[in-house]
Coordinates of C-alpha atoms and ligand atoms in Angstrom, one line a residue:
X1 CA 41.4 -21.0 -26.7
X2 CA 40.8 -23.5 -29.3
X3 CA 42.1 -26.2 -27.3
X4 CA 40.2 -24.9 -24.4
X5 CA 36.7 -25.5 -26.3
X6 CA 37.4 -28.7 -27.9
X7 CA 38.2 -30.2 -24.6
X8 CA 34.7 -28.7 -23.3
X9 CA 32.6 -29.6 -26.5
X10 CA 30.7 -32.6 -24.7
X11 CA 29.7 -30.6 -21.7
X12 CA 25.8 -30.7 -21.9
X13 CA 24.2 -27.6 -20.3
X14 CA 20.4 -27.2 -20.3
X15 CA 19.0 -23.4 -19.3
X16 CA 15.6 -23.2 -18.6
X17 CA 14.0 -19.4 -18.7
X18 CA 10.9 -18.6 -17.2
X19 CA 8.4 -17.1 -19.6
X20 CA 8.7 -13.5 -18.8
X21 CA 10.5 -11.7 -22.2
X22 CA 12.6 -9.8 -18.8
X23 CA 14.1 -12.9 -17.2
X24 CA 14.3 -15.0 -21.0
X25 CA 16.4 -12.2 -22.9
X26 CA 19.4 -12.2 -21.0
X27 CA 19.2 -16.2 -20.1
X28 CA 19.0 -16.8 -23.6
X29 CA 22.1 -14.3 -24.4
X30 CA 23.5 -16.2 -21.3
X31 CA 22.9 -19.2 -22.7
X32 CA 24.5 -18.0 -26.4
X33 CA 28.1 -17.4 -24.1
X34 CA 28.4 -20.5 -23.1
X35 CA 27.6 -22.0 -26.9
X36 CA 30.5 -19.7 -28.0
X37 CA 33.1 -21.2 -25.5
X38 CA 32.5 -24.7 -26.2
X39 CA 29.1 -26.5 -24.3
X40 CA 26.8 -27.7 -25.8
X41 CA 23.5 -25.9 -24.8
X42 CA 20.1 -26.8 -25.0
X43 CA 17.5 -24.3 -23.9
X44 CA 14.2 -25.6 -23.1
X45 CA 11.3 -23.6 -23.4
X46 CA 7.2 -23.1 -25.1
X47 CA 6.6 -22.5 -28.5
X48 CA 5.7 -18.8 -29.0
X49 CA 8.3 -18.1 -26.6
X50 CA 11.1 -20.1 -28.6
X51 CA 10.0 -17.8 -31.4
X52 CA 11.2 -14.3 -29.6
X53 CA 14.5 -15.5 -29.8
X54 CA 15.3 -18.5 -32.0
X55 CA 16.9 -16.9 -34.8
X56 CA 20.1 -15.9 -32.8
X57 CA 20.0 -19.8 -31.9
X58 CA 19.6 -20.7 -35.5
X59 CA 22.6 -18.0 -36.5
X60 CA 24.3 -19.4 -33.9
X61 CA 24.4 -23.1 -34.7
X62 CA 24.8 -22.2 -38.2
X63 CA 27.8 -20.9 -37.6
X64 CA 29.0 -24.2 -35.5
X65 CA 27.9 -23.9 -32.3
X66 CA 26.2 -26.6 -30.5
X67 CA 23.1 -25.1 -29.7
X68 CA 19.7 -26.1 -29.7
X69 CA 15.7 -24.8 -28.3
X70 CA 13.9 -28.0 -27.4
X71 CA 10.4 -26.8 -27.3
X72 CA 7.4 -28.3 -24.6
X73 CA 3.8 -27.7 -25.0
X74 CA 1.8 -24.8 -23.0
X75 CA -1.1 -26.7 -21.2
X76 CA -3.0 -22.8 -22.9
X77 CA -6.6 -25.6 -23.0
X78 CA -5.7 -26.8 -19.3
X79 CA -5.3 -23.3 -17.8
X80 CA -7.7 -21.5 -19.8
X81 CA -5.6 -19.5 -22.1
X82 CA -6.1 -19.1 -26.0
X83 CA -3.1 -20.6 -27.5
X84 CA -0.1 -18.8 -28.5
X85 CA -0.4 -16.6 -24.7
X86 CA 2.6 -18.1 -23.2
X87 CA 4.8 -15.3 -22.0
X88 CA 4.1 -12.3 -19.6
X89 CA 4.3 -8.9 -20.8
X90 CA 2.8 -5.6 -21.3
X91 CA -0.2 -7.0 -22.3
X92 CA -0.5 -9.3 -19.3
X93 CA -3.3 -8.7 -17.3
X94 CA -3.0 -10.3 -13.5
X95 CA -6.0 -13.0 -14.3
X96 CA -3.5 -13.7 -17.4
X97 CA -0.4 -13.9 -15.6
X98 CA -1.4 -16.3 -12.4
X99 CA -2.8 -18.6 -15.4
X100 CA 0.8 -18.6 -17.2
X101 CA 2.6 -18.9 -14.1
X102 CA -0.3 -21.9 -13.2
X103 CA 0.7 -23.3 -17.1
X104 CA 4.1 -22.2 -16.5
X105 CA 4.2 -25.4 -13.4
X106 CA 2.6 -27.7 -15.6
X107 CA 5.5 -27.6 -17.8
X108 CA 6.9 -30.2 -15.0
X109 CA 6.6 -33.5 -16.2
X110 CA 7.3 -32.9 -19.9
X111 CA 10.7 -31.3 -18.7
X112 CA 11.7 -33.6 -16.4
X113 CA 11.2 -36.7 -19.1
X114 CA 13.4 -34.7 -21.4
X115 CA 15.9 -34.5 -18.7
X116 CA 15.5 -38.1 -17.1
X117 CA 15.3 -39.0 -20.9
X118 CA 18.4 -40.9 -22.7
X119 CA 20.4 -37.2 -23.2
X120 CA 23.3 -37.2 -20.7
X121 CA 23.6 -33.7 -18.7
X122 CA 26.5 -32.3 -16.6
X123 CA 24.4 -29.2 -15.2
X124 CA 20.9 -27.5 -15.2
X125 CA 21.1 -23.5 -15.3
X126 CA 17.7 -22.8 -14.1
X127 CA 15.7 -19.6 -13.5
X128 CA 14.9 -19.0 -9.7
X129 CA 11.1 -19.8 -10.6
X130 CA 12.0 -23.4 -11.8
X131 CA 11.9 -24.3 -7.7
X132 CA 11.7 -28.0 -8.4
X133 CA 14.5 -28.0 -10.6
X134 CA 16.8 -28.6 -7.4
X135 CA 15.1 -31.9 -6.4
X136 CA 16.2 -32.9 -10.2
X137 CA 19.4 -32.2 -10.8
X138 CA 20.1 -33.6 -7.0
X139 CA 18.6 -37.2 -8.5
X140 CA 20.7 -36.8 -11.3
X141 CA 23.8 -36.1 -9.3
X142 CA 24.1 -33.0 -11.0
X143 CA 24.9 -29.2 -10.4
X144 CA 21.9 -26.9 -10.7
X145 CA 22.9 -23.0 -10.7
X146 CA 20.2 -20.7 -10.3
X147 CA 19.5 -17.5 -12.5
X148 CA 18.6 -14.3 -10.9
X149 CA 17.7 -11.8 -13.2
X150 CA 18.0 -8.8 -10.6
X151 CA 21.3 -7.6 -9.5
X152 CA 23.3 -8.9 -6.7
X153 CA 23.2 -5.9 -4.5
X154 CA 19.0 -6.5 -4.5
X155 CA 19.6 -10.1 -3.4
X156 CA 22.0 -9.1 -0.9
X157 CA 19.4 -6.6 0.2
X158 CA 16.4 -8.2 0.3
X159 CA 18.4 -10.9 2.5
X160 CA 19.8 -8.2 4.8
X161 CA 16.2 -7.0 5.6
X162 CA 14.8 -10.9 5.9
X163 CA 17.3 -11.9 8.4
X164 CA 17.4 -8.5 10.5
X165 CA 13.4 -7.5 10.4
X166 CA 15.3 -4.4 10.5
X167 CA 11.6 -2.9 8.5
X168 CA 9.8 -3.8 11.7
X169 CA 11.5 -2.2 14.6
X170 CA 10.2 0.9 13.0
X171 CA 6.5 3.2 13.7
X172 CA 5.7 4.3 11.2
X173 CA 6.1 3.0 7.1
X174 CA 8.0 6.4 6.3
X175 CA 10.7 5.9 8.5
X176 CA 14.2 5.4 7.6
X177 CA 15.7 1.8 8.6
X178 CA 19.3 0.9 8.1
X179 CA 20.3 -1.9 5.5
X180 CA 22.5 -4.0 7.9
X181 CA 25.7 -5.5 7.1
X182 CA 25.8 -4.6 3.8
X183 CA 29.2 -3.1 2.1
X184 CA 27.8 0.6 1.7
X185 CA 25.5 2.2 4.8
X186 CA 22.4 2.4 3.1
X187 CA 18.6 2.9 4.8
X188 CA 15.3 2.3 3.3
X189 CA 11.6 2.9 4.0
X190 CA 9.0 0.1 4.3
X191 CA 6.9 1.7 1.3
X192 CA 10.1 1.2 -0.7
X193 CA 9.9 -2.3 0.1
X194 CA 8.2 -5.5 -2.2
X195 CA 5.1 -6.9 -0.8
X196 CA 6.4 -10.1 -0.4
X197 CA 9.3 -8.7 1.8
X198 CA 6.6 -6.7 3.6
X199 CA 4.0 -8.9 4.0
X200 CA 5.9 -12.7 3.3
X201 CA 2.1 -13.8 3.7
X202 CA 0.7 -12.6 0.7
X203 CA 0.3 -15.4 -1.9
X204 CA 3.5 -14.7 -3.8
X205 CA 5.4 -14.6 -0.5
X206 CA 5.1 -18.3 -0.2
X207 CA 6.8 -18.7 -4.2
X208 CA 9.7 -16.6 -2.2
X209 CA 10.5 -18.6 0.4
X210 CA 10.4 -21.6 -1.8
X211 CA 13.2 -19.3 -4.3
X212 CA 14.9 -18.4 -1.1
X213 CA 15.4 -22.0 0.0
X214 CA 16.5 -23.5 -3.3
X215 CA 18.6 -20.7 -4.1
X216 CA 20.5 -21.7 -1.1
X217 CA 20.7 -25.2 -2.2
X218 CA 21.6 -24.4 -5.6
X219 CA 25.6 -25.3 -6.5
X220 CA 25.8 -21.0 -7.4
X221 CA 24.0 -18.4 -8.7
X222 CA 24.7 -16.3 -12.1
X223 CA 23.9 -13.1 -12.8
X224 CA 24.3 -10.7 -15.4
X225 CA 26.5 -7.7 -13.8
X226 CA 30.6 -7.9 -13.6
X227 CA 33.0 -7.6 -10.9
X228 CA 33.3 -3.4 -11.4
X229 CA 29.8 -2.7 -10.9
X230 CA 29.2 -4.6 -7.9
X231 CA 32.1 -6.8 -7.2
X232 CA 31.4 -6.0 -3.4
X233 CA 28.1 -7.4 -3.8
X234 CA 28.9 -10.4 -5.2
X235 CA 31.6 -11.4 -2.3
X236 CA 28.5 -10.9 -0.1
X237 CA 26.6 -12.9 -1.8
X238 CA 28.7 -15.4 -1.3
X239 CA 28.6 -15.1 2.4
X240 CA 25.2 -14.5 3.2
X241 CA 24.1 -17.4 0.7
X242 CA 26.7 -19.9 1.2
X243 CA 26.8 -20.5 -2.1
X244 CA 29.0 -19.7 -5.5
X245 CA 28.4 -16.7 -7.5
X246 CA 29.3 -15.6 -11.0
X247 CA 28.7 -12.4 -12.5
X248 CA 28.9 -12.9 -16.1
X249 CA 28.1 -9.9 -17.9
X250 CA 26.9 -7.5 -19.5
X251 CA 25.7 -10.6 -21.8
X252 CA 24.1 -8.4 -23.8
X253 CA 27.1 -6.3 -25.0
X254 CA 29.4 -10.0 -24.7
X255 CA 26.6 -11.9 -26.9
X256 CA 25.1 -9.5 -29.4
X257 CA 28.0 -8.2 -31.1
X258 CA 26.6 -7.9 -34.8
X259 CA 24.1 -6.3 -35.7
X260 CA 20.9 -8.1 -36.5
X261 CA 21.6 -9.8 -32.6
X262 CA 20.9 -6.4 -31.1
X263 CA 18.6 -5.5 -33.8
X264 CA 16.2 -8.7 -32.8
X265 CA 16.6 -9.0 -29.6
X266 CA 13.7 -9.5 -27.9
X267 CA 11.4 -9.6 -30.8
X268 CA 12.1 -11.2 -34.3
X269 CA 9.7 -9.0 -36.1
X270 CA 11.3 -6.0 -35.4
X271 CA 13.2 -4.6 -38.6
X272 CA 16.2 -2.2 -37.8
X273 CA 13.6 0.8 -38.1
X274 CA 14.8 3.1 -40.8
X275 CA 13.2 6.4 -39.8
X276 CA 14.2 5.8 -36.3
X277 CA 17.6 5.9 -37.4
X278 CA 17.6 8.6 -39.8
X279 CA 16.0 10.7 -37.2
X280 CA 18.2 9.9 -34.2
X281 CA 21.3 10.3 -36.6
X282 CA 20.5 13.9 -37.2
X283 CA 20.6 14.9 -33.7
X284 CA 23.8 16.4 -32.0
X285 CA 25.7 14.0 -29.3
X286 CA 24.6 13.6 -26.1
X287 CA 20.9 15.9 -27.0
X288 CA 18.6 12.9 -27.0
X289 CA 16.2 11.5 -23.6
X290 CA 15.7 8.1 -24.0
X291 CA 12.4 7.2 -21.9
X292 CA 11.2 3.6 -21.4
X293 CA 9.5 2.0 -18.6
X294 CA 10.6 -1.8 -19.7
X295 CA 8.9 -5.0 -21.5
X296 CA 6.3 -5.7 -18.6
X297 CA 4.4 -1.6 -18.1
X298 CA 1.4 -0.4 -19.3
X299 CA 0.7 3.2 -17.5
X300 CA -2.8 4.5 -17.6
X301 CA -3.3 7.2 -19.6
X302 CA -3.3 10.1 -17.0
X303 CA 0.0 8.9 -16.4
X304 CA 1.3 8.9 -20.2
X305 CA -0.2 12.2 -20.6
X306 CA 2.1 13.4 -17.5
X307 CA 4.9 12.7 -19.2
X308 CA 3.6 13.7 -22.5
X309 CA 3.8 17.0 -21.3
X310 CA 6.6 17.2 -19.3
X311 CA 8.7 16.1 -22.5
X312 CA 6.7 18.4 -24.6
X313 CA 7.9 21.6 -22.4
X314 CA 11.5 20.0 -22.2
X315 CA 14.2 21.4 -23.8
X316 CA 15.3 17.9 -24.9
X317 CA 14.1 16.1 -27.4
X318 CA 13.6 12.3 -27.0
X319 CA 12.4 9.3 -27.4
X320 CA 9.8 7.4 -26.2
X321 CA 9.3 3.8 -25.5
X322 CA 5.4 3.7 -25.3
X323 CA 2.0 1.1 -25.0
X324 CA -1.2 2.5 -25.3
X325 CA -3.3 2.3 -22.5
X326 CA -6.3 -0.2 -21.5
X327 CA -8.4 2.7 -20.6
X328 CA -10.2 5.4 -22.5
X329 CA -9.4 8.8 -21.0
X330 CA -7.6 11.1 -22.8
X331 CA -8.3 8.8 -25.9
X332 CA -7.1 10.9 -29.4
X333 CA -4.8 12.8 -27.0
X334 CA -1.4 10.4 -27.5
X335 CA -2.0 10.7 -31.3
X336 CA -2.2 14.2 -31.3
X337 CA 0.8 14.5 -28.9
X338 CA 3.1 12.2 -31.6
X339 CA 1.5 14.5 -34.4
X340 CA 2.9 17.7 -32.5
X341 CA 6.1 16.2 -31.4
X342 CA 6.7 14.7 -35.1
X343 CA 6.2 17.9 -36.9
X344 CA 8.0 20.0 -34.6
X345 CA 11.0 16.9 -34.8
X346 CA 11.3 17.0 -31.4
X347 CA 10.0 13.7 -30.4
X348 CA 9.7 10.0 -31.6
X349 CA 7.6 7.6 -30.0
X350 CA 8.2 3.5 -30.4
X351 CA 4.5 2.2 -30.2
X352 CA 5.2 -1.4 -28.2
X353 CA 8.8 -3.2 -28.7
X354 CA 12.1 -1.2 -29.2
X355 CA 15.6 -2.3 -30.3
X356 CA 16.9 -0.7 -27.2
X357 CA 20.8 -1.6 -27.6
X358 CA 21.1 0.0 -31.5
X359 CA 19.1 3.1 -29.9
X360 CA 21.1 3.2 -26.3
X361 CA 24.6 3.2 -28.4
X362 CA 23.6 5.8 -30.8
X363 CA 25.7 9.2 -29.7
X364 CA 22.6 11.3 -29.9
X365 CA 21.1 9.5 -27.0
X366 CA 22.7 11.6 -23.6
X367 CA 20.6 10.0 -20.7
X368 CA 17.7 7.6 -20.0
X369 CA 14.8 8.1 -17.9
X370 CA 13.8 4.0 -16.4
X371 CA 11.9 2.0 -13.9
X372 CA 14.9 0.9 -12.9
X373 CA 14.7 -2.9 -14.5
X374 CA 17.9 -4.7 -14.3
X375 CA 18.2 -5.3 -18.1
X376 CA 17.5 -2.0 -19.2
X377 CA 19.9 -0.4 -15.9
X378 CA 22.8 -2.5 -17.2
X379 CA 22.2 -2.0 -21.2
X380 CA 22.2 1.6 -20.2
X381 CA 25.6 1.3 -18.4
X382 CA 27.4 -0.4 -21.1
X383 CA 26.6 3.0 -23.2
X384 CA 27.6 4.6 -19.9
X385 CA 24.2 7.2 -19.3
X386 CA 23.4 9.2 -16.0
X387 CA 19.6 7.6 -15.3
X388 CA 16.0 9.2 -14.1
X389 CA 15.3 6.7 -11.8
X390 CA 11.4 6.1 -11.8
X391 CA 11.5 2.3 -9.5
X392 CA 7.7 0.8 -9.9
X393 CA 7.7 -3.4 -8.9
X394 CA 9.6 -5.9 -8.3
X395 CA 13.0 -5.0 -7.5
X396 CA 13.0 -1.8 -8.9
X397 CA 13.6 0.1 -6.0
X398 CA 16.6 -1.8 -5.0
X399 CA 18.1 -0.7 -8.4
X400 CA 17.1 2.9 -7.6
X401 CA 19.0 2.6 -4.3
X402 CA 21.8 1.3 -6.4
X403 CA 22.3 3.7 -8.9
X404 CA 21.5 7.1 -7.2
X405 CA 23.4 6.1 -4.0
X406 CA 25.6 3.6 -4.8
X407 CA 27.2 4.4 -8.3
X408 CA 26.3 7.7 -8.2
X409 CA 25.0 8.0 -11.6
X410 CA 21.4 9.0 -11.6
X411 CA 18.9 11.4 -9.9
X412 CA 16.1 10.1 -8.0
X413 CA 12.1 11.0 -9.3
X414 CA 11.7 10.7 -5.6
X415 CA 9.0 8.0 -6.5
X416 CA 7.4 7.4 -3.1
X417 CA 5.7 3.3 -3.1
X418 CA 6.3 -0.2 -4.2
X419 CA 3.5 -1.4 -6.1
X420 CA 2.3 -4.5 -7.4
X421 CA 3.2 -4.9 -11.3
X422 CA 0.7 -2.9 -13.1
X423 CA -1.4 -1.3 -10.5
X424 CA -1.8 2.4 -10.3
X425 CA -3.3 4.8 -7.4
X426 CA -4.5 8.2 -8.9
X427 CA -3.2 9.7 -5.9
X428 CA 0.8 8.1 -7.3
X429 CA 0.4 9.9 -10.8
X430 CA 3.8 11.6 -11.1
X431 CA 2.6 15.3 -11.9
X432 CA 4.5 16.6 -14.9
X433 CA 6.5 19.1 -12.8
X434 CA 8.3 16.6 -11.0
X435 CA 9.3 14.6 -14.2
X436 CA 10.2 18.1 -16.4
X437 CA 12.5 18.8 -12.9
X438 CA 14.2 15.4 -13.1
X439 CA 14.4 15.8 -17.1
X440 CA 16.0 19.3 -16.6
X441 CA 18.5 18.0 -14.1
X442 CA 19.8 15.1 -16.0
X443 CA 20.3 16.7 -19.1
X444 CA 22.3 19.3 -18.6
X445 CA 26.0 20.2 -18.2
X446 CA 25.8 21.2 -14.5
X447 CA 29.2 19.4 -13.1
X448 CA 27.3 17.1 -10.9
X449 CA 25.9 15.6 -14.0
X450 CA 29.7 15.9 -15.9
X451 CA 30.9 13.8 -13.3
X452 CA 27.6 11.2 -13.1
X453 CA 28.5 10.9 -16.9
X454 CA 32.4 10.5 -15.8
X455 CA 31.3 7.5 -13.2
X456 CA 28.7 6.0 -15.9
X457 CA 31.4 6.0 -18.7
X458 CA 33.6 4.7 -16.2
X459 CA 31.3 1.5 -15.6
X460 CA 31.4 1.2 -18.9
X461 CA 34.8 1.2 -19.7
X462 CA 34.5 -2.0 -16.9
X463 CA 32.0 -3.7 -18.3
X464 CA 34.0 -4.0 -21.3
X465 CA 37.0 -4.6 -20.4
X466 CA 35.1 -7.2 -18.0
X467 CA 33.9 -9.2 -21.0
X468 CA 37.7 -9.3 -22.6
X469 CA 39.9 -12.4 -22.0
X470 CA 41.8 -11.8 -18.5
X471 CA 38.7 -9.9 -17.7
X472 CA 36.4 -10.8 -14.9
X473 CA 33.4 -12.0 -16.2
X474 CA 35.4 -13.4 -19.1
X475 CA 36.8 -15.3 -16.4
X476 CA 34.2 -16.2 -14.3
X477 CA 32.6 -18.6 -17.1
X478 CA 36.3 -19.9 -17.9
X479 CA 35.8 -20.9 -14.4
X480 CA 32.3 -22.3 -14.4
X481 CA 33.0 -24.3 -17.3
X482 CA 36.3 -26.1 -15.7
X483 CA 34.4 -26.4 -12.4
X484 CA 31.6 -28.6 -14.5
X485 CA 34.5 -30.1 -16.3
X486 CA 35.9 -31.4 -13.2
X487 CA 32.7 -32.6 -11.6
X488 CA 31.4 -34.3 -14.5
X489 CA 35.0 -35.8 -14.3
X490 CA 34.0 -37.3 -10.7
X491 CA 30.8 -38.5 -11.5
X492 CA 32.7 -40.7 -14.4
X493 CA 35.8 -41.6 -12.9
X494 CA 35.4 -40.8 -9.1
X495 CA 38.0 -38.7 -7.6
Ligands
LIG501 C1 0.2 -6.4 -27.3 O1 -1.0 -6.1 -27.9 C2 -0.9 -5.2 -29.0 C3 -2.3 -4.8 -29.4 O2 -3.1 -5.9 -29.5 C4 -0.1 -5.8 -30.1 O3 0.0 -5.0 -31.2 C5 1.3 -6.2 -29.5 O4 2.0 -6.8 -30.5 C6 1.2 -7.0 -28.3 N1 2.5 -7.1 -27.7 C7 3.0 -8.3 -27.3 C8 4.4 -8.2 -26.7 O5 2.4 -9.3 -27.4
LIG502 C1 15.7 -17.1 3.5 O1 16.5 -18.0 4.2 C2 17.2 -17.4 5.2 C3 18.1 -18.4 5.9 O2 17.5 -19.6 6.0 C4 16.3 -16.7 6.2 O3 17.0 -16.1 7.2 C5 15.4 -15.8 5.5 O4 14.5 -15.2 6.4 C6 14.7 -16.5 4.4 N1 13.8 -15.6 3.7 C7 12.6 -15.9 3.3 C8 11.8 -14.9 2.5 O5 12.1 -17.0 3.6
LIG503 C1 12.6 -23.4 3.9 O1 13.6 -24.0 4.6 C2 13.4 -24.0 6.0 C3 14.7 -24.6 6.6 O2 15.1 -25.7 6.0 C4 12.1 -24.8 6.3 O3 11.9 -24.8 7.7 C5 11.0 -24.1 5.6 O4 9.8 -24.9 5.8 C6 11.2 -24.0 4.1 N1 10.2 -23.2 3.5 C7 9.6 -23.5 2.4 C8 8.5 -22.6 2.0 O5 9.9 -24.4 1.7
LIG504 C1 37.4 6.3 -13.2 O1 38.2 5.2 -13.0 C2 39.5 5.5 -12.7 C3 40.3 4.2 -12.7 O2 39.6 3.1 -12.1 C4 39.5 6.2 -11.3 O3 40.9 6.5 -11.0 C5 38.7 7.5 -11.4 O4 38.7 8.1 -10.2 C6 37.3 7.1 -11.9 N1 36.6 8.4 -12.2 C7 35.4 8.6 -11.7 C8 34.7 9.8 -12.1 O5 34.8 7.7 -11.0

């Protein structure tokens, strides 16, 4: 092992995260696993969004690893931004986030002079959205790998549907179309499907076929899953892209193992909440819903209040990951609700950022109701949970598909329509029925839920053994690091 690193220790490997927190937290973690087996790693990335994670760096290197944040400036005066808005998130409008993603191009030329400057690097790890980093690393004779922070199976899919237009040989947007080619026979509607699968012409569409291109001429792609949770996928992948891929994960449980990593992950300015703790600990195993909808939603409040009752009228108690709305119905009603829920100690609510992985691994928690984002689907699997699957954007709905048909280990909300990040139709507010029925069924000891929980424990038995030496993704970055070894080998010494 030892040998193994010092022998690696002057591989130079920049990672370059977009500035979303959802695709930065696991590249940084990412990033962190490579540190700890021997390359040196420079992450390059914006001021405010260094500070979300850089005290793991700084823990990091002060423990001797070789790993560094070099920060570029936001062009915040250029786009029309006050200074410090750098990263999208809850509190993203859409005016907002086409002006970060407009900054977020700018970043070009200061990035590129860092990489064309006199540092020497043997390979660019690059989030899908950094298009242009292809053209670079091919001037500098260099691999780049691409990051995809959705699974593999959603990739795979999303292909699938692209190359077979299977969504257009059918009426009507109900209808059932097969996903062909794929290892499992699985069908989809087109109101299940993104808008920019649907409709490649809307504006984001083009950004897609741009991903879609340089993905393909990418050396690989890495994401964060292991070989047990969709091993098939990732031999597909291989296929249908023509390209390398590595699962390397779940980086979260393989990078964060002490406990002010998973405390501050994702925010520095959380503190390992006391009360939170105290309260969770005096709940029996497996008695606790964990509801959160991820880093990027923000429901209106006919929606929160939904679910506000629906987990008042439970016979669970849980807790709740929760943003107050823009708008002002029902204004006074969340407070009240948290009053009620508080006295009766039946409910805790998390205003804004939670430490997800201390709450997901405390016993108390016994099932999780999400949108279905990859981080939280796979944080939620290294604990081993049955889900609520509640899909709303991006590739949410492939993840439903995944886990209710696929692994088996969740129920289905029976949420009907994609929808663009953040927008809501009155007509789609999820009556408080439906969610109390989806609570009810996932939080019980019928033995269709006993053996989701079996299947779910099961992943995560893999995912840890996956992380292990002689495991798979253990493996798979013993295997990226010898392939850049060998390459950077070439480029000195020729074959
Ligand atoms: C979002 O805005 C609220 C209210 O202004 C603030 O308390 C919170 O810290 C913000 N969250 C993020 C992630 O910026
Ligand atoms: C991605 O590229 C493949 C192969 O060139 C093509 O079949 C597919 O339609 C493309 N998808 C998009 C969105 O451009
Ligand atoms: C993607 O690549 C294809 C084939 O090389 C090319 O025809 C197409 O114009 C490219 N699309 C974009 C948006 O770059
Ligand atoms: C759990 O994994 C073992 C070993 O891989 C397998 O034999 C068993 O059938 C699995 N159980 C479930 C419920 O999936």
């Amino acid at each position: 092992m030892l040998s193994h690193e010092a022998e690696a220790y002057n591989l130079k490997v920049i990672f370059l995260p977009f500035l979303s927190t959802s695709h930065m937290i696991p590249m940084v973690d990412m990033a962190r696993l490579f540190a700890m087996h021997g390359v040196d790693i420079t992450i390059i990335t914006t001021t405010s969004n260094a500070e979300i994670f850089q005290k793991s760096i700084d823990r990091d290197f002060n423990q001797g690893l070789s790993i560094k944040t070099h920060v570029v400036e936001f062009p915040a005066k250029e786009v029309g931004l006050p200074v410090g808005i750098e990263a999208m998130n809850a509190n993203t409008s859409i005016d907002m986030a086409d002006k970060i993603f407009k900054g977020f191009i700018m970043l070009q030329p200061q990035i590129e002079n860092y990489l064309f400057g006199e540092i020497e690097v043997d390979c660019i790890i690059s989030d899908m959205f950094y298009v242009w980093t292809v053209d670079v690393a091919a001037k500098l004779g260099i691999p780049r790998i691409v990051f995809c922070p959705a699974s593999i199976f959603s990739r795979c899919t999303e292909l699938s549907i692209e190359q077979h237009s299977s969504h257009t040989k059918v009426e009507s947007d109900c209808d059932k179309f097969t996903i062909v080619g794929l290892p499992d026979k699985l069908e989809m509607n087109r109101l299940q499907l993104p808008n920019w699968v649907k409709k490649p012409d809307v504006p984001f569409g083009e950004m897609i076929k741009v991903v879609n291109n340089t993905t393909r001429k990418s050396y690989g792609a890495v994401f964060n899953s292991f070989y047990g949770l969709e091993g098939a996928y990732e031999e597909h992948y291989k296929n249908a892209f023509g390209t390398k891929c590595w699962s390397l994960g779940p980086v979260s449980l393989w990078a964060n193992q002490d406990v002010s990593d998973k405390a501050e992950r994702g925010d520095t300015n959380v503190e390992g909440d006391s009360s939170l703790f105290k309260w969770l600990n005096s709940k029996k195993e497996n008695s606790v819903l964990y509801v959160s909808f991820g880093s990027m939603n923000k429901f209106p409040s006919s929606q929160l209040i939904e679910i506000a009752h629906a987990l008042e009228v439970s016979s669970v108690d849980f807790i709740w990951v929760v943003r107050k709305s823009n708008d002002k119905e029902g204004e006074g009603f969340m407070e009240e609700f948290e009053k009620r829920v508080k006295e009766s100690n039946k409910g805790y609510l998390i205003w804004g950022w939670a430490p997800q992985l201390l709450i997901l691994e405390n016993k108390a928690i016994g099932g999780i109701v999400t949108h279905c984002g990859w981080n939280t689907v796979v944080e939620s699997l290294n604990v081993g949970l049955p889900m609520v699957t509640w899909p709303l954007f991006a590739e949410q709905f492939f993840h439903e598909k995944l886990v209710v048909e696929v692994l088996k280990i969740g129920v289905s909300l029976g949420i009907r329509e994609w929808k663009n990040w953040n927008e809501f139709d009155t007509k789609d507010i999820v009556k408080r029925d439906d969610i109390a029925k989806a609570i009810g069924l996932v939080m019980t000891n019928r033995k269709e839920v006993e053996e989701m929980r079996l299947r779910a424990k099961n992943l995560s038995d893999d995912g840890k053994k996956a992380i292990l030496v002689g495991g798979s993704s253990h493996a798979n970055l013993i295997q990226i690091i010898e392939e850049l070894k060998s390459l950077k080998h070439q480029r000195h010494y020729g074959n």
